[in-house]
């Protein structure tokens, strides 16, 4: 190998080695525990209002650190047996309302399956800020069987949602308030009281 090529190879290897060594010795190269605040683009850009978003994500418990600002996709679970719904709870909106067939603030459409049962349950509620919901946030419905069905938001549509996204045999929830419709799927359950 000619001497010029040999010198170029040696210099290249030396520079690469020095660069890698410097990176390993700098504070930025050491991995740190990721938090929801670190993953949000608003935090990186220094935008105001990011603290409220971080708190909402942490409160909802749906953020996977290190995956960016998109919430982790929760898996669907086996539908529950029929049980009458009692309360509608949306933690990220601060909503906790009685829920039944004829409730004034939130009503379950008795022609649809019960929330948590196979099929798409339909719940209507007046004056909810559903447009503020985002994919990955949760909606909880307490039931008469002392179980709370936990749904994860898949889609929010200001003009309503058509039949797209509904899957036979899966427990889903269609929550409607005014012109906004939310489609969510059953992703968990827990005992109530």
XYZ file of N, CA and C in Angstrom:
579
model
N 0.851 -1.153 0.000
C 0.000 0.000 0.000
C 0.910 1.233 0.000
N 0.620 2.194 -0.895
C 1.442 3.401 -0.935
C 1.364 4.147 0.394
N 2.445 4.879 0.672
C 2.585 5.574 1.941
C 1.455 6.586 2.181
N 0.980 7.321 1.175
C -0.075 8.321 1.331
C -1.387 7.673 1.773
N -1.714 6.513 1.189
C -2.937 5.811 1.583
C -2.808 5.307 3.024
N -1.631 4.807 3.380
C -1.400 4.304 4.727
C -1.585 5.418 5.759
N -1.050 6.596 5.487
C -1.182 7.734 6.388
C -2.656 8.147 6.500
N -3.369 8.155 5.374
C -4.789 8.530 5.385
C -5.603 7.559 6.235
N -5.326 6.263 6.130
C -6.047 5.251 6.903
C -5.758 5.431 8.397
N -4.488 5.629 8.753
C -4.109 5.789 10.157
C -4.764 7.040 10.748
N -4.731 8.153 10.010
C -5.356 9.379 10.493
C -6.865 9.225 10.656
N -7.516 8.569 9.714
C -8.960 8.349 9.789
C -9.325 7.546 11.032
N -8.598 6.453 11.273
C -8.863 5.608 12.437
C -8.608 6.392 13.724
N -7.544 7.167 13.755
C -7.225 7.954 14.949
C -8.302 8.997 15.228
N -8.757 9.694 14.189
C -9.800 10.701 14.368
C -11.116 10.079 14.824
N -11.470 8.952 14.224
C -12.697 8.272 14.650
C -12.600 7.830 16.103
N -11.477 7.266 16.473
C -11.278 6.829 17.851
C -11.343 7.992 18.825
N -10.719 9.108 18.464
C -10.743 10.288 19.339
C -12.159 10.839 19.459
N -12.876 10.873 18.351
C -14.256 11.377 18.374
C -15.155 10.522 19.244
N -15.038 9.224 19.114
C -15.850 8.318 19.930
C -15.478 8.465 21.400
N -14.187 8.578 21.674
C -13.733 8.761 23.055
C -14.276 10.040 23.662
N -14.281 11.129 22.892
C -14.812 12.396 23.399
C -16.309 12.293 23.659
N -17.027 11.634 22.768
C -18.468 11.482 22.975
C -18.778 10.680 24.229
N -18.003 9.652 24.472
C -18.253 8.816 25.647
C -17.915 9.553 26.940
N -17.028 10.508 26.881
C -16.628 11.240 28.075
C -17.466 12.478 28.336
N -18.346 12.838 27.415
C -19.184 14.015 27.635
C -20.436 13.631 28.379
N -21.037 14.582 29.063
C -22.243 14.351 29.837
C -23.402 13.936 28.942
N -23.475 14.487 27.728
C -24.585 14.202 26.825
C -24.609 12.782 26.317
N -23.507 12.062 26.386
C -23.463 10.711 25.859
C -24.005 9.694 26.839
N -24.074 10.049 28.111
C -24.576 9.104 29.105
C -26.093 9.062 29.051
N -26.677 7.868 28.952
C -28.140 7.798 28.917
C -28.721 8.185 30.267
N -29.807 8.926 30.223
C -30.531 9.292 31.432
C -31.939 8.758 31.336
N -32.588 8.645 32.463
C -33.962 8.148 32.469
C -34.861 9.158 31.759
N -35.587 8.672 30.782
C -36.492 9.548 30.027
C -37.752 9.801 30.839
N -38.280 10.972 30.714
C -39.543 11.309 31.360
C -40.524 11.770 30.296
N -41.784 11.877 30.686
C -42.789 12.352 29.737
C -42.450 13.757 29.273
N -41.879 14.567 30.164
C -41.538 15.944 29.797
C -40.446 15.976 28.735
N -39.481 15.050 28.829
C -38.388 15.029 27.861
C -38.862 14.602 26.485
N -39.896 13.784 26.413
C -40.332 13.233 25.140
C -41.217 14.181 24.348
N -41.749 15.198 24.984
C -42.648 16.090 24.274
C -41.887 17.090 23.420
N -42.287 17.277 22.164
C -41.619 18.254 21.310
C -41.703 19.665 21.889
N -42.781 19.989 22.593
C -42.913 21.337 23.147
C -41.815 21.617 24.165
N -41.386 20.606 24.896
C -40.310 20.776 25.882
C -39.002 21.099 25.148
N -38.711 20.349 24.088
C -37.484 20.558 23.340
C -37.469 21.932 22.669
N -38.608 22.403 22.252
C -38.684 23.681 21.566
C -38.878 24.854 22.521
N -39.066 24.559 23.807
C -39.243 25.623 24.790
C -40.582 26.329 24.671
N -41.596 25.640 24.186
C -42.915 26.242 24.031
C -43.632 26.314 25.361
N -44.425 27.359 25.542
C -45.176 27.489 26.786
C -46.349 26.527 26.780
N -46.837 26.203 27.961
C -48.001 25.332 28.086
C -47.651 23.853 28.114
N -46.381 23.516 27.994
C -46.027 22.105 27.958
C -46.235 21.426 29.306
N -46.127 22.159 30.403
C -46.271 21.547 31.723
C -47.655 20.936 31.901
N -48.706 21.626 31.429
C -50.073 21.099 31.541
C -50.205 19.807 30.746
N -49.614 19.759 29.549
C -49.666 18.559 28.729
C -48.935 17.400 29.399
N -47.785 17.697 29.981
C -47.021 16.662 30.671
C -47.831 16.087 31.822
N -48.447 16.957 32.607
C -49.245 16.496 33.736
C -50.419 15.654 33.275
N -51.049 16.033 32.174
C -52.166 15.242 31.652
C -51.695 13.862 31.227
N -50.560 13.790 30.537
C -50.039 12.501 30.109
C -49.661 11.630 31.301
N -48.994 12.232 32.282
C -48.607 11.459 33.457
C -49.825 11.010 34.239
N -50.846 11.882 34.353
C -52.069 11.530 35.074
C -52.803 10.391 34.363
N -52.815 10.452 33.051
C -53.500 9.414 32.280
C -52.729 8.113 32.307
N -51.412 8.172 32.556
C -50.612 6.950 32.643
C -50.467 6.238 31.329
N -50.594 6.925 30.235
C -50.556 6.279 28.938
C -49.313 6.608 28.123
N -48.315 7.274 28.716
C -47.145 7.667 27.954
C -46.019 6.667 28.177
N -45.387 6.260 27.119
C -44.246 5.361 27.218
C -42.970 6.169 27.043
N -42.169 6.349 28.099
C -40.958 7.154 27.980
C -40.045 6.630 26.882
N -39.412 7.542 26.193
C -38.465 7.174 25.158
C -39.088 6.904 23.808
N -40.388 6.948 23.692
C -41.053 6.638 22.438
C -41.520 7.896 21.720
N -41.127 9.063 22.154
C -41.589 10.300 21.536
C -42.863 10.761 22.195
N -43.563 11.668 21.538
C -44.746 12.247 22.164
C -45.992 11.406 21.940
N -45.895 10.352 21.179
C -47.053 9.520 20.914
C -47.252 8.514 22.040
N -48.467 8.359 22.549
C -48.710 7.419 23.634
C -48.513 5.981 23.178
N -48.217 5.129 24.134
C -48.074 3.713 23.820
C -49.427 3.155 23.405
N -49.429 2.232 22.479
C -50.672 1.618 22.020
C -51.033 0.496 22.986
N -52.156 0.640 23.621
C -52.604 -0.360 24.578
C -53.349 -1.472 23.845
N -53.125 -2.689 24.267
C -53.766 -3.826 23.625
C -55.207 -3.969 24.101
N -56.070 -4.466 23.224
C -57.453 -4.729 23.600
C -57.496 -5.996 24.445
N -58.519 -6.113 25.298
C -58.667 -7.296 26.129
C -59.983 -7.981 25.799
N -60.185 -9.130 26.386
C -61.414 -9.887 26.186
C -62.593 -9.091 26.735
N -63.672 -8.980 25.957
C -64.850 -8.236 26.430
C -65.411 -8.820 27.728
N -66.101 -7.977 28.475
C -66.716 -8.372 29.736
C -68.154 -8.837 29.494
N -68.730 -9.492 30.487
C -70.136 -9.873 30.412
C -71.004 -8.641 30.566
N -72.258 -8.754 30.195
C -73.192 -7.637 30.300
C -73.313 -7.181 31.748
N -73.275 -5.875 31.937
C -73.559 -5.271 33.234
C -73.945 -3.822 32.987
N -74.924 -3.363 33.723
C -75.443 -2.005 33.564
C -74.380 -0.969 33.923
N -74.182 0.067 33.077
C -73.211 1.118 33.391
C -73.775 2.074 34.442
N -72.888 2.574 35.329
C -73.320 3.460 36.405
C -72.721 4.867 36.328
N -71.414 4.968 35.980
C -70.739 6.274 35.973
C -69.783 6.377 34.798
N -69.665 7.603 34.291
C -68.717 7.939 33.233
C -67.616 8.786 33.861
N -66.366 8.335 33.730
C -65.231 9.056 34.313
C -64.173 9.254 33.226
N -63.809 10.525 32.973
C -62.759 10.847 32.010
C -61.698 11.648 32.771
N -60.644 10.970 33.262
C -59.652 11.632 34.119
C -59.024 12.878 33.488
N -58.674 12.847 32.222
C -57.975 13.984 31.608
C -58.854 15.222 31.473
N -60.176 15.051 31.501
C -61.095 16.194 31.409
C -61.709 16.554 32.761
N -61.433 15.751 33.786
C -62.030 16.002 35.092
C -63.514 15.707 35.118
N -63.971 14.767 34.301
C -65.393 14.426 34.189
C -65.706 13.209 35.046
N -66.767 13.290 35.840
C -67.272 12.164 36.623
C -68.780 12.351 36.742
N -69.530 11.622 35.896
C -70.980 11.810 35.807
C -71.729 10.500 36.007
N -72.946 10.568 36.572
C -73.793 9.379 36.599
C -74.159 8.992 35.174
N -74.257 7.683 34.944
C -74.520 7.183 33.589
C -75.576 6.102 33.658
N -76.573 6.214 32.828
C -77.629 5.216 32.773
C -78.400 5.350 31.478
N -79.540 4.717 31.424
C -80.345 4.791 30.197
C -81.003 6.156 30.046
N -81.428 6.738 31.141
C -82.155 7.997 31.066
C -81.490 9.118 31.870
N -80.195 8.994 32.151
C -79.509 10.031 32.922
C -79.496 11.336 32.139
N -79.577 12.451 32.851
C -79.651 13.756 32.196
C -78.332 14.189 31.578
N -77.222 13.992 32.287
C -75.938 14.491 31.807
C -75.220 13.516 30.887
N -75.319 12.219 31.150
C -74.689 11.198 30.311
C -75.625 10.005 30.242
N -75.926 9.557 29.035
C -76.894 8.465 28.862
C -76.321 7.371 27.970
N -76.596 6.136 28.362
C -76.204 4.970 27.572
C -77.370 4.611 26.657
N -77.106 4.435 25.381
C -78.130 4.035 24.406
C -78.431 2.553 24.621
N -79.619 2.252 25.170
C -79.958 0.872 25.513
C -80.112 -0.037 24.296
N -80.129 0.520 23.089
C -80.156 -0.309 21.876
C -78.755 -0.793 21.502
N -77.729 -0.285 22.181
C -76.352 -0.722 21.937
C -75.918 -1.633 23.082
N -74.818 -2.379 22.899
C -74.330 -3.220 23.995
C -73.942 -2.379 25.207
N -73.884 -3.013 26.361
C -73.425 -2.314 27.567
C -71.931 -2.042 27.429
N -71.450 -0.916 27.932
C -70.020 -0.618 27.849
C -69.168 -1.725 28.477
N -68.222 -2.239 27.701
C -67.356 -3.329 28.136
C -67.765 -4.667 27.553
N -69.039 -4.783 27.108
C -69.526 -6.005 26.473
C -69.116 -6.011 25.001
N -69.158 -7.184 24.335
C -68.798 -7.229 22.916
C -69.676 -6.296 22.088
N -69.066 -5.586 21.155
C -69.784 -4.649 20.298
C -69.441 -3.219 20.649
N -70.141 -2.286 20.014
C -69.865 -0.868 20.236
C -70.979 -0.245 21.067
N -70.648 0.101 22.312
C -71.593 0.775 23.211
C -71.637 2.247 22.829
N -72.831 2.832 22.884
C -73.000 4.243 22.553
C -73.420 5.006 23.805
N -72.637 6.037 24.126
C -72.925 6.897 25.271
C -72.961 8.331 24.766
N -74.021 9.057 25.133
C -74.119 10.471 24.766
C -74.060 11.304 26.045
N -73.428 12.454 25.912
C -73.305 13.340 27.065
C -73.358 14.774 26.572
N -73.961 15.625 27.380
C -74.080 17.034 26.993
C -72.881 17.833 27.485
N -72.437 18.747 26.682
C -71.446 19.753 27.066
C -70.104 19.193 27.546
N -69.648 18.102 26.983
C -68.312 17.607 27.301
C -67.330 18.157 26.271
N -66.105 18.428 26.695
C -65.069 18.964 25.805
C -64.302 17.811 25.154
N -65.011 16.976 24.414
C -64.407 15.780 23.840
C -63.299 16.102 22.843
N -63.346 17.261 22.221
C -62.310 17.636 21.248
C -60.942 17.757 21.924
N -60.899 17.878 23.255
C -59.627 17.962 23.974
C -59.008 16.593 24.209
N -59.773 15.523 23.992
C -59.223 14.180 24.156
C -58.251 13.885 23.021
N -57.279 13.046 23.291
C -56.286 12.637 22.305
C -56.153 11.126 22.335
N -55.668 10.582 21.256
C -55.423 9.146 21.158
C -54.524 8.697 22.305
N -54.917 7.619 22.964
C -54.134 7.072 24.062
C -54.638 7.449 25.441
N -55.485 8.483 25.554
C -56.057 8.843 26.851
C -57.170 7.857 27.202
N -57.563 7.834 28.460
C -58.528 6.824 28.891
C -59.882 7.399 29.270
N -60.875 6.534 29.134
C -62.247 6.799 29.552
C -62.639 5.592 30.399
N -63.218 5.829 31.574
C -63.590 4.739 32.460
C -65.095 4.729 32.672
N -65.658 3.528 32.708
C -67.088 3.392 32.977
C -67.269 2.373 34.094
N -67.768 2.873 35.240
C -68.069 1.997 36.376
C -69.371 1.264 36.063
N -69.402 -0.023 36.418
C -70.546 -0.871 36.080
C -71.163 -1.475 37.337
N -72.377 -1.998 37.193
C -73.108 -2.577 38.320
C -72.443 -3.839 38.869
N -71.607 -4.512 38.085
C -70.929 -5.724 38.549
C -69.673 -5.416 39.373
N -69.535 -4.160 39.790
C -68.406 -3.682 40.589
C -67.072 -3.764 39.845
N -67.153 -3.664 38.536
C -65.954 -3.578 37.700
C -65.994 -2.236 36.976
N -64.842 -1.693 36.728
C -64.738 -0.487 35.924
C -64.076 -0.869 34.614
N -64.762 -0.631 33.512
C -64.216 -0.890 32.181
C -63.369 0.314 31.779
N -62.133 0.057 31.363
C -61.221 1.124 30.968
C -61.061 1.071 29.446
N -61.398 2.183 28.807
C -61.305 2.301 27.359
C -60.169 3.260 26.998
N -59.470 2.966 25.914
C -58.406 3.841 25.427
C -58.864 4.475 24.122
N -58.738 5.786 24.031
C -59.191 6.536 22.859
C -58.373 6.154 21.626
N -59.086 5.811 20.558
C -58.457 5.533 19.262
C -58.572 6.729 18.326
N -59.774 7.331 18.286
C -60.000 8.445 17.357
C -60.936 9.469 17.968
N -60.697 10.734 17.612
C -61.572 11.835 17.987
C -61.930 12.546 16.700
N -63.222 12.730 16.468
C -63.661 13.358 15.228
C -64.684 14.452 15.517
N -64.398 15.691 15.075
C -65.355 16.772 15.298
C -66.618 16.637 14.462
N -66.596 15.850 13.413
C -67.760 15.710 12.552
C -68.454 14.375 12.676
N -68.087 13.582 13.655
C -68.691 12.262 13.815
C -67.806 11.194 13.192
N -67.991 9.966 13.616
C -67.204 8.833 13.127
C -68.147 7.867 12.435
N -67.773 7.456 11.247
C -68.568 6.478 10.518
C -68.267 5.089 11.064
N -68.731 4.066 10.411
C -68.529 2.691 10.853
C -67.090 2.228 10.786
N -66.188 2.997 10.165
C -64.787 2.593 10.082
C -64.196 2.403 11.461
N -63.348 1.385 11.606
C -62.643 1.170 12.867
C -63.383 0.271 13.832
N -64.646 -0.036 13.568
C -65.380 -0.924 14.450
C -65.032 -2.358 14.093
N -64.765 -3.157 15.112
C -64.365 -4.541 14.874
C -65.331 -5.479 15.588
N -65.889 -6.435 14.873
C -66.833 -7.378 15.487
C -66.158 -8.161 16.621
N -66.887 -8.373 17.701
C -66.377 -9.147 18.819
C -65.512 -8.352 19.780
N -65.113 -7.166 19.399
C -64.284 -6.321 20.266
C -65.203 -5.381 21.040
N -64.867 -5.119 22.287
C -65.641 -4.168 23.087
C -65.131 -2.771 22.789
N -66.032 -1.931 22.270
C -65.669 -0.564 21.931
C -66.682 0.402 22.530
N -66.292 1.668 22.557
C -67.146 2.715 23.085
C -67.186 3.859 22.090
N -68.395 4.321 21.798
C -68.591 5.522 20.983
C -69.211 6.558 21.916
N -68.431 7.603 22.206
C -68.868 8.659 23.110
C -69.153 9.898 22.277
N -70.375 10.432 22.413
C -70.817 11.546 21.576
C -71.241 12.709 22.457
N -70.743 13.903 22.101
C -71.169 15.132 22.766
C -71.216 16.219 21.708
N -72.417 16.703 21.424
C -72.569 17.707 20.369
C -72.168 17.124 19.030
N -71.253 17.796 18.331
C -70.786 17.339 17.026
C -69.546 16.462 17.124
N -68.978 16.303 18.311
C -67.737 15.542 18.470
C -68.036 14.114 18.899
N -67.342 13.175 18.249
C -67.486 11.760 18.561
C -66.114 11.170 18.852
N -66.050 10.323 19.874
C -64.814 9.636 20.240
C -65.052 8.141 20.110
N -64.097 7.447 19.483
C -64.143 5.990 19.400
C -62.994 5.451 20.246
N -63.322 4.558 21.199
C -62.319 3.988 22.097
C -62.535 2.487 22.187
N -61.479 1.767 22.575
C -61.593 0.318 22.714
C -61.258 -0.107 24.138
N -61.874 -1.204 24.575
C -61.643 -1.727 25.920
C -60.204 -2.215 26.025
N -59.456 -1.663 26.988
C -58.054 -2.052 27.159
C -57.732 -2.492 28.585
N -58.721 -2.442 29.461
C -58.460 -2.856 30.830
C -59.722 -2.868 31.658
N -59.582 -3.342 32.887
C -60.681 -3.348 33.835
C -60.092 -3.406 35.227
N -60.824 -2.917 36.197
C -60.410 -3.066 37.580
C -61.634 -3.114 38.461
N -61.448 -3.672 39.652
C -62.552 -3.790 40.616
C -62.885 -2.435 41.188
N -64.166 -2.188 41.394
C -64.631 -0.955 42.006
C -65.197 -1.290 43.378
N -64.659 -0.660 44.412
C -65.167 -0.830 45.776
C -65.142 -2.195 46.254
